[in-house]
CSV table of C-alpha atoms and ligand atoms in Angstrom, one decimal:
chain,number,residue,atom,x,y,z
K,1,UNK,CA,-112.6,-188.3,-54.7
K,2,UNK,CA,-110.4,-185.2,-53.5
K,3,UNK,CA,-112.7,-182.7,-51.7
K,4,UNK,CA,-110.4,-179.7,-53.2
K,5,UNK,CA,-111.0,-179.3,-57.2
K,6,UNK,CA,-107.6,-181.6,-58.5
K,7,UNK,CA,-108.6,-182.7,-62.2
K,8,UNK,CA,-106.5,-185.5,-62.0
K,9,UNK,CA,-106.2,-189.2,-60.7
K,10,UNK,CA,-104.2,-190.1,-57.8
K,11,UNK,CA,-102.6,-193.4,-57.2
K,12,UNK,CA,-101.9,-195.0,-53.6
K,13,UNK,CA,-98.5,-196.1,-53.5
K,14,UNK,CA,-96.9,-198.3,-50.7
K,15,UNK,CA,-98.0,-200.2,-47.7
K,16,UNK,CA,-99.3,-197.0,-46.2
K,17,UNK,CA,-101.2,-196.1,-49.2
K,18,UNK,CA,-99.1,-192.5,-49.6
K,19,UNK,CA,-101.7,-190.5,-52.0
K,20,UNK,CA,-99.4,-189.7,-55.3
K,21,UNK,CA,-100.4,-188.3,-58.5
K,22,UNK,CA,-100.9,-191.0,-61.7
K,23,UNK,CA,-97.9,-190.0,-63.1
K,24,UNK,CA,-95.8,-190.9,-60.4
K,25,UNK,CA,-96.3,-194.4,-61.6
K,26,UNK,CA,-94.0,-194.1,-64.5
K,27,UNK,CA,-91.4,-192.8,-62.3
K,28,UNK,CA,-91.7,-194.7,-58.9
K,29,UNK,CA,-89.8,-197.8,-60.0
K,30,UNK,CA,-87.1,-195.5,-61.2
K,31,UNK,CA,-86.9,-193.7,-58.5
K,32,UNK,CA,-86.5,-196.8,-56.3
K,33,UNK,CA,-83.4,-198.2,-57.9
K,34,UNK,CA,-82.0,-195.5,-58.5
K,35,UNK,CA,-78.3,-195.4,-57.6
K,36,UNK,CA,-77.4,-193.6,-53.8
K,37,UNK,CA,-73.9,-192.0,-53.6
K,38,UNK,CA,-72.2,-192.0,-50.5
K,39,UNK,CA,-71.7,-188.4,-50.6
K,40,UNK,CA,-75.1,-187.8,-51.3
K,41,UNK,CA,-77.0,-185.6,-48.6
K,42,UNK,CA,-81.1,-186.0,-48.9
K,43,UNK,CA,-83.5,-183.8,-46.9
K,44,UNK,CA,-87.1,-185.6,-46.8
K,45,UNK,CA,-89.9,-184.2,-45.3
K,46,UNK,CA,-93.6,-183.9,-45.6
K,47,UNK,CA,-94.3,-180.9,-47.3
K,48,UNK,CA,-94.2,-177.8,-45.9
K,49,UNK,CA,-92.7,-178.8,-42.6
K,50,UNK,CA,-89.6,-176.7,-42.9
K,51,UNK,CA,-87.6,-178.2,-45.7
K,52,UNK,CA,-86.4,-175.2,-47.4
K,53,UNK,CA,-84.9,-173.9,-43.8
K,54,UNK,CA,-83.5,-177.5,-43.3
K,55,UNK,CA,-82.1,-176.8,-46.8
K,56,UNK,CA,-80.5,-173.8,-46.6
K,57,UNK,CA,-79.1,-174.7,-43.2
K,58,UNK,CA,-77.2,-177.7,-44.9
K,59,UNK,CA,-76.0,-176.8,-48.1
K,60,UNK,CA,-73.8,-173.8,-46.1
K,61,UNK,CA,-72.8,-176.4,-43.9
K,62,UNK,CA,-71.5,-178.6,-46.5
K,63,UNK,CA,-70.4,-175.7,-48.6
K,64,UNK,CA,-67.9,-173.8,-46.0
K,65,UNK,CA,-70.7,-171.1,-45.1
K,66,UNK,CA,-70.4,-169.9,-49.0
K,67,UNK,CA,-73.1,-167.0,-48.6
K,68,UNK,CA,-72.5,-165.8,-51.6
K,69,UNK,CA,-72.7,-168.4,-53.9
K,70,UNK,CA,-75.9,-169.1,-51.6
K,71,UNK,CA,-77.5,-165.9,-52.3
K,72,UNK,CA,-76.7,-166.2,-56.4
K,73,UNK,CA,-78.1,-169.6,-57.2
K,74,UNK,CA,-81.5,-170.2,-56.0
K,75,UNK,CA,-81.7,-173.5,-53.5
K,76,UNK,CA,-84.0,-174.7,-56.0
K,77,UNK,CA,-81.2,-175.6,-58.3
K,78,UNK,CA,-78.5,-175.8,-55.3
K,79,UNK,CA,-80.6,-178.6,-53.6
K,80,UNK,CA,-83.3,-179.9,-56.4
K,81,UNK,CA,-86.3,-182.3,-55.9
K,82,UNK,CA,-86.2,-185.6,-57.0
K,83,UNK,CA,-90.1,-186.5,-57.8
K,84,UNK,CA,-90.8,-183.4,-60.0
K,85,UNK,CA,-90.9,-182.6,-63.7
K,86,UNK,CA,-88.2,-179.7,-64.4
K,87,UNK,CA,-88.2,-177.5,-66.5
K,88,UNK,CA,-85.0,-177.7,-68.6
K,89,UNK,CA,-82.7,-175.7,-68.4
K,90,UNK,CA,-84.2,-173.0,-66.7
K,91,UNK,CA,-85.3,-174.9,-63.7
K,92,UNK,CA,-87.3,-171.7,-62.0
K,93,UNK,CA,-89.7,-170.9,-59.2
K,94,UNK,CA,-91.8,-172.5,-62.2
K,95,UNK,CA,-90.9,-175.7,-60.4
K,96,UNK,CA,-93.1,-175.0,-57.6
K,97,UNK,CA,-96.2,-174.9,-60.0
K,98,UNK,CA,-95.3,-177.2,-62.2
K,99,UNK,CA,-95.2,-179.9,-59.2
K,100,UNK,CA,-99.2,-178.5,-58.8
K,101,UNK,CA,-99.7,-178.6,-62.5
K,102,UNK,CA,-98.4,-182.4,-62.7
K,103,UNK,CA,-100.8,-183.1,-59.6
K,104,UNK,CA,-103.5,-181.4,-61.2
K,105,UNK,CA,-103.3,-181.8,-64.6
K,106,UNK,CA,-103.0,-177.8,-64.9
K,107,UNK,CA,-103.2,-176.3,-68.5
K,108,UNK,CA,-101.2,-172.8,-68.4
K,109,UNK,CA,-97.2,-173.2,-68.4
K,110,UNK,CA,-97.3,-174.0,-72.3
K,111,UNK,CA,-95.1,-176.6,-74.1
K,112,UNK,CA,-91.4,-176.1,-72.5
K,113,UNK,CA,-89.4,-179.1,-72.2
K,114,UNK,CA,-89.0,-180.9,-69.4
K,115,UNK,CA,-87.6,-183.5,-67.6
K,116,UNK,CA,-88.1,-185.6,-64.8
K,117,UNK,CA,-85.9,-184.0,-62.0
K,118,UNK,CA,-84.6,-187.6,-60.8
K,119,UNK,CA,-83.2,-188.1,-64.7
K,120,UNK,CA,-81.0,-184.5,-63.9
K,121,UNK,CA,-80.0,-185.6,-60.5
K,122,UNK,CA,-78.8,-188.9,-61.8
K,123,UNK,CA,-76.5,-187.6,-63.9
K,124,UNK,CA,-75.5,-184.5,-61.6
K,125,UNK,CA,-72.1,-184.2,-60.2
K,126,UNK,CA,-71.2,-185.2,-56.6
K,127,UNK,CA,-72.0,-184.2,-54.0
K,128,UNK,CA,-75.2,-183.7,-54.5
K,129,UNK,CA,-78.1,-182.4,-52.3
K,130,UNK,CA,-81.4,-184.1,-52.9
K,131,UNK,CA,-84.8,-182.5,-51.7
K,132,UNK,CA,-88.0,-185.0,-51.7
K,133,UNK,CA,-91.0,-185.5,-49.8
K,134,UNK,CA,-91.4,-189.2,-50.8
K,135,UNK,CA,-91.0,-191.7,-47.6
K,136,UNK,CA,-88.7,-193.6,-46.6
K,137,UNK,CA,-90.5,-196.6,-48.2
K,138,UNK,CA,-90.7,-195.0,-52.0
K,139,UNK,CA,-86.9,-194.6,-51.7
K,140,UNK,CA,-83.9,-196.5,-52.7
K,141,UNK,CA,-83.6,-199.6,-49.7
K,142,UNK,CA,-80.2,-199.0,-49.6
K,143,UNK,CA,-80.5,-194.8,-49.0
K,144,UNK,CA,-79.8,-195.0,-45.3
K,145,UNK,CA,-76.8,-197.5,-45.5
K,146,UNK,CA,-75.1,-195.3,-48.1
K,147,UNK,CA,-76.1,-191.4,-47.8
K,148,UNK,CA,-76.5,-189.4,-45.0
K,149,UNK,CA,-80.2,-188.6,-44.8
K,150,UNK,CA,-82.0,-185.3,-42.8
K,151,UNK,CA,-85.9,-186.3,-42.1
K,152,UNK,CA,-87.9,-183.1,-40.7
K,153,UNK,CA,-91.0,-183.7,-38.9
K,154,UNK,CA,-93.8,-180.9,-37.7
K,155,UNK,CA,-96.7,-180.8,-35.9
K,156,UNK,CA,-99.5,-182.3,-38.7
K,157,UNK,CA,-101.7,-179.3,-37.8
K,158,UNK,CA,-99.3,-176.7,-38.6
K,159,UNK,CA,-98.8,-178.5,-41.4
K,160,UNK,CA,-102.3,-178.5,-42.7
K,161,UNK,CA,-102.3,-174.4,-42.4
K,162,UNK,CA,-99.0,-174.1,-44.3
K,163,UNK,CA,-100.0,-177.0,-46.9
K,164,UNK,CA,-103.2,-175.0,-47.2
K,165,UNK,CA,-101.3,-171.4,-47.8
K,166,UNK,CA,-98.9,-173.5,-50.4
K,167,UNK,CA,-102.1,-174.3,-52.4
K,168,UNK,CA,-103.1,-170.7,-52.4
K,169,UNK,CA,-100.3,-169.6,-53.7
K,170,UNK,CA,-99.8,-172.0,-56.7
K,171,UNK,CA,-103.2,-172.7,-57.8
K,172,UNK,CA,-105.9,-170.7,-56.7
K,173,UNK,CA,-108.5,-172.6,-58.0
K,174,UNK,CA,-107.9,-175.4,-56.6
K,175,UNK,CA,-109.2,-173.8,-53.2
K,176,UNK,CA,-112.8,-172.4,-54.1
K,177,UNK,CA,-113.6,-173.1,-50.2
K,178,UNK,CA,-111.8,-172.2,-47.3
K,179,UNK,CA,-109.7,-174.0,-44.6
K,180,UNK,CA,-112.1,-176.2,-43.1
K,181,UNK,CA,-112.6,-178.3,-46.3
K,182,UNK,CA,-108.7,-178.6,-46.8
K,183,UNK,CA,-108.6,-179.7,-43.3
K,184,UNK,CA,-111.3,-182.2,-43.9
K,185,UNK,CA,-109.3,-183.5,-47.1
K,186,UNK,CA,-106.1,-183.6,-45.0
K,187,UNK,CA,-107.4,-186.2,-42.1
K,188,UNK,CA,-109.0,-188.1,-44.3
K,189,UNK,CA,-105.7,-188.8,-46.6
K,190,UNK,CA,-106.9,-186.6,-50.1
K,191,UNK,CA,-103.9,-184.8,-50.5
K,192,UNK,CA,-100.6,-185.5,-52.1
K,193,UNK,CA,-98.1,-187.0,-49.6
K,194,UNK,CA,-100.5,-188.0,-47.0
K,195,UNK,CA,-100.5,-189.9,-44.7
K,196,UNK,CA,-98.5,-187.9,-42.5
K,197,UNK,CA,-98.1,-189.9,-39.6
K,198,UNK,CA,-97.1,-192.8,-41.7
K,199,UNK,CA,-94.9,-190.6,-43.1
K,200,UNK,CA,-93.0,-189.0,-40.6
K,201,UNK,CA,-93.1,-192.4,-38.4
K,202,UNK,CA,-91.1,-194.3,-41.0
K,203,UNK,CA,-88.1,-192.3,-40.3
K,204,UNK,CA,-88.4,-191.9,-36.4
K,205,UNK,CA,-88.5,-195.6,-36.3
K,206,UNK,CA,-85.2,-195.7,-38.3
K,207,UNK,CA,-84.0,-192.4,-36.3
K,208,UNK,CA,-81.0,-194.1,-34.1
K,209,UNK,CA,-79.2,-195.3,-37.7
K,210,UNK,CA,-76.2,-193.2,-37.9
K,211,UNK,CA,-77.3,-192.1,-41.5
K,212,UNK,CA,-80.4,-190.5,-40.3
K,213,UNK,CA,-81.0,-187.7,-38.5
K,214,UNK,CA,-84.0,-186.8,-37.6
K,215,UNK,CA,-85.3,-183.4,-36.2
K,216,UNK,CA,-88.4,-181.8,-35.4
K,217,UNK,CA,-89.4,-178.2,-36.9
K,218,UNK,CA,-90.3,-177.4,-33.5
K,219,UNK,CA,-87.1,-177.8,-31.7
K,220,UNK,CA,-85.1,-175.3,-34.9
K,221,UNK,CA,-88.4,-172.6,-33.3
K,222,UNK,CA,-86.9,-173.5,-30.1
K,223,UNK,CA,-83.0,-173.4,-30.4
K,224,UNK,CA,-81.7,-173.1,-33.8
K,225,UNK,CA,-78.2,-172.5,-33.0
K,226,UNK,CA,-78.4,-175.9,-30.8
K,227,UNK,CA,-80.1,-177.6,-34.0
K,228,UNK,CA,-77.4,-176.6,-35.7
K,229,UNK,CA,-74.6,-178.0,-33.6
K,230,UNK,CA,-76.3,-180.8,-33.8
K,231,UNK,CA,-76.7,-181.0,-37.2
K,232,UNK,CA,-72.8,-180.1,-37.4
K,233,UNK,CA,-71.9,-183.2,-35.8
K,234,UNK,CA,-74.1,-185.4,-37.9
K,235,UNK,CA,-72.3,-184.1,-40.8
K,236,UNK,CA,-68.9,-184.2,-39.8
K,237,UNK,CA,-68.3,-180.3,-39.6
K,238,UNK,CA,-67.1,-178.1,-37.2
K,239,UNK,CA,-67.6,-174.4,-37.1
K,240,UNK,CA,-66.9,-171.4,-34.3
K,241,UNK,CA,-69.5,-170.3,-32.1
K,242,UNK,CA,-69.6,-167.3,-33.7
K,243,UNK,CA,-69.9,-169.0,-37.2
K,244,UNK,CA,-72.9,-170.7,-35.6
K,245,UNK,CA,-74.4,-166.9,-34.8
K,246,UNK,CA,-73.9,-165.8,-38.2
K,247,UNK,CA,-75.5,-168.4,-39.7
K,248,UNK,CA,-78.4,-168.2,-37.4
K,249,UNK,CA,-78.9,-164.7,-38.2
K,250,UNK,CA,-78.5,-166.0,-42.1
K,251,UNK,CA,-81.2,-169.0,-41.2
K,252,UNK,CA,-83.1,-166.8,-39.3
K,253,UNK,CA,-87.4,-166.0,-40.3
K,254,UNK,CA,-86.9,-162.4,-41.6
K,255,UNK,CA,-84.0,-163.0,-43.3
K,256,UNK,CA,-85.1,-166.4,-45.6
K,257,UNK,CA,-87.9,-164.5,-46.4
K,258,UNK,CA,-86.1,-161.4,-47.6
K,259,UNK,CA,-83.7,-163.9,-49.3
K,260,UNK,CA,-84.8,-164.2,-52.9
K,261,UNK,CA,-82.2,-167.1,-53.3
K,262,UNK,CA,-84.2,-169.4,-50.9
K,263,UNK,CA,-88.0,-167.8,-51.1
K,264,UNK,CA,-89.1,-168.0,-54.6
K,265,UNK,CA,-87.0,-165.8,-57.1
K,266,UNK,CA,-88.8,-162.6,-56.8
K,267,UNK,CA,-89.4,-162.8,-52.7
K,268,UNK,CA,-92.8,-161.3,-54.3
K,269,UNK,CA,-96.1,-162.9,-52.5
K,270,UNK,CA,-97.8,-164.9,-54.9
K,271,UNK,CA,-101.6,-165.0,-54.6
K,272,UNK,CA,-101.2,-163.1,-51.3
K,273,UNK,CA,-99.0,-165.8,-49.6
K,274,UNK,CA,-95.2,-165.5,-49.7
K,275,UNK,CA,-93.8,-168.8,-49.5
K,276,UNK,CA,-91.3,-168.3,-46.3
K,277,UNK,CA,-95.0,-167.2,-44.8
K,278,UNK,CA,-95.2,-167.1,-40.9
K,279,UNK,CA,-92.8,-169.4,-39.3
K,280,UNK,CA,-94.4,-170.4,-36.1
K,281,UNK,CA,-94.9,-173.3,-34.1
K,282,UNK,CA,-98.6,-173.7,-32.7
K,283,UNK,CA,-100.1,-170.9,-35.0
K,284,UNK,CA,-102.9,-173.7,-36.3
K,285,UNK,CA,-104.6,-172.6,-32.8
K,286,UNK,CA,-105.9,-169.4,-35.1
K,287,UNK,CA,-107.8,-171.7,-37.8
K,288,UNK,CA,-109.7,-174.0,-36.1
K,289,UNK,CA,-112.5,-174.2,-34.6
K,290,UNK,CA,-113.5,-175.4,-31.2
K,291,UNK,CA,-115.0,-178.9,-33.5
K,292,UNK,CA,-111.8,-178.6,-35.6
K,293,UNK,CA,-109.7,-178.9,-33.2
K,294,UNK,CA,-111.4,-181.7,-31.4
K,295,UNK,CA,-111.2,-183.8,-34.8
K,296,UNK,CA,-107.8,-182.6,-34.5
K,297,UNK,CA,-106.9,-184.1,-31.2
K,298,UNK,CA,-109.0,-187.4,-32.3
K,299,UNK,CA,-106.6,-188.3,-35.5
K,300,UNK,CA,-103.4,-187.4,-34.0
K,301,UNK,CA,-104.9,-190.1,-31.2
K,302,UNK,CA,-105.8,-192.1,-33.4
K,303,UNK,CA,-103.2,-191.8,-36.0
K,304,UNK,CA,-100.4,-192.5,-33.1
K,305,UNK,CA,-102.1,-195.6,-31.1
K,306,UNK,CA,-99.6,-197.8,-30.9
K,307,UNK,CA,-96.4,-195.8,-32.1
K,308,UNK,CA,-94.0,-194.9,-29.9
K,309,UNK,CA,-93.6,-191.4,-32.1
K,310,UNK,CA,-93.8,-188.0,-30.0
K,311,UNK,CA,-94.3,-184.6,-31.4
K,312,UNK,CA,-92.8,-182.0,-29.0
K,313,UNK,CA,-96.2,-180.3,-29.9
K,314,UNK,CA,-98.6,-183.7,-29.0
K,315,UNK,CA,-98.0,-185.9,-26.7
N,401,A3P,P1,-95.5,-171.8,-42.2
N,401,A3P,O1,-96.1,-171.5,-43.6
N,401,A3P,O2,-96.7,-172.2,-41.1
N,401,A3P,O3,-94.9,-169.9,-42.1
N,401,A3P,P2,-91.2,-176.0,-47.2
N,401,A3P,O4,-90.0,-175.4,-46.6
N,401,A3P,O5,-91.2,-177.9,-46.3
N,401,A3P,O6,-92.7,-176.2,-47.5
N,401,A3P,O7,-91.6,-175.4,-45.3
N,401,A3P,C1,-92.6,-174.4,-45.4
N,401,A3P,C2,-92.8,-173.5,-44.0
N,401,A3P,O8,-91.6,-173.5,-43.4
N,401,A3P,C3,-93.8,-172.6,-44.0
N,401,A3P,O9,-94.3,-172.5,-42.5
N,401,A3P,C4,-92.0,-171.6,-43.4
N,401,A3P,O10,-93.2,-170.4,-43.4
N,401,A3P,C5,-91.4,-172.2,-42.8
N,401,A3P,N1,-90.1,-171.8,-42.5
N,401,A3P,C6,-89.1,-171.4,-43.9
N,401,A3P,N2,-88.3,-170.8,-43.6
N,401,A3P,C7,-88.3,-170.4,-42.3
N,401,A3P,C8,-87.4,-169.7,-41.1
N,401,A3P,N3,-86.4,-169.5,-41.4
N,401,A3P,N4,-88.6,-170.2,-39.7
N,401,A3P,C9,-88.9,-170.3,-39.2
N,401,A3P,N5,-89.9,-170.9,-40.4
N,401,A3P,C10,-89.3,-171.1,-41.3
């Protein structure tokens, strides 16, 4: 039973028991069997790990730093998410809401025509830019041997806090309690897309494969130009230092927050929360009391036991 008020049933999928909405069962096979193209670029993350930031970076690198198109077409259209139901043709900020509506069986959007996003992506022209929160084991087995994939990892404690605020943003009614209860659900793998460490470890163990680029959010925070250079190398792109500097400025927290193409369509806070919210590494400390901090440490130690996965912020 989920502790935070979802009304729909969840299913556990795959060998690590990923928590997915019951409706995922209808689409799991089609997604697993979908055709991957050699010029696809996929971004895979656990939610709230810096997906949006990385998508904007990749899209710009792959599109000759075309800032004006990036500003005029929302990121969710340039770089759609795979496992959601998209409203057609107006794929608006509603997408994020829709995602949670599906998960929670929420009422409210009316009977707008919708279609599984994978169907739209299946028919999209190349090159395709695809975002997903599904772990590698639920994605097409030929993905890594065919397309380029970027995985972004983040300290699970910061993810938990950021995920809490995302829930607040999309469905206030889901959160009748505060962060401690949310954390409890997170560490007990009761929330969509958990367990997080398995999710990240699946990519970590494949990080040496030529088509996979693994990056930590914390390293992007520490030195964005350095990570941009690495991304360029992975994607086979060359830009001058001046262009990288300009791109770093475009991707800065302050700039992305103001960017309506990225920080939802209006750029406004929803239920008091901005999608591009705080942009810190280690901000979790202000949300955990001493007991939760110890729990978090135990959670990470036990989940990481036997793995060689090392988070830059926890070793
Ligand atoms: P916080 O809630 O901790 O601020 P995702 O895109 O996967 O949902 O990740 C969202 C997280 O990435 C949020 O974290 C958001 O603020 C952060 N983020 C987005 N753009 C950023 C940027 N330019 N710099 C730093 N963090 C950014």
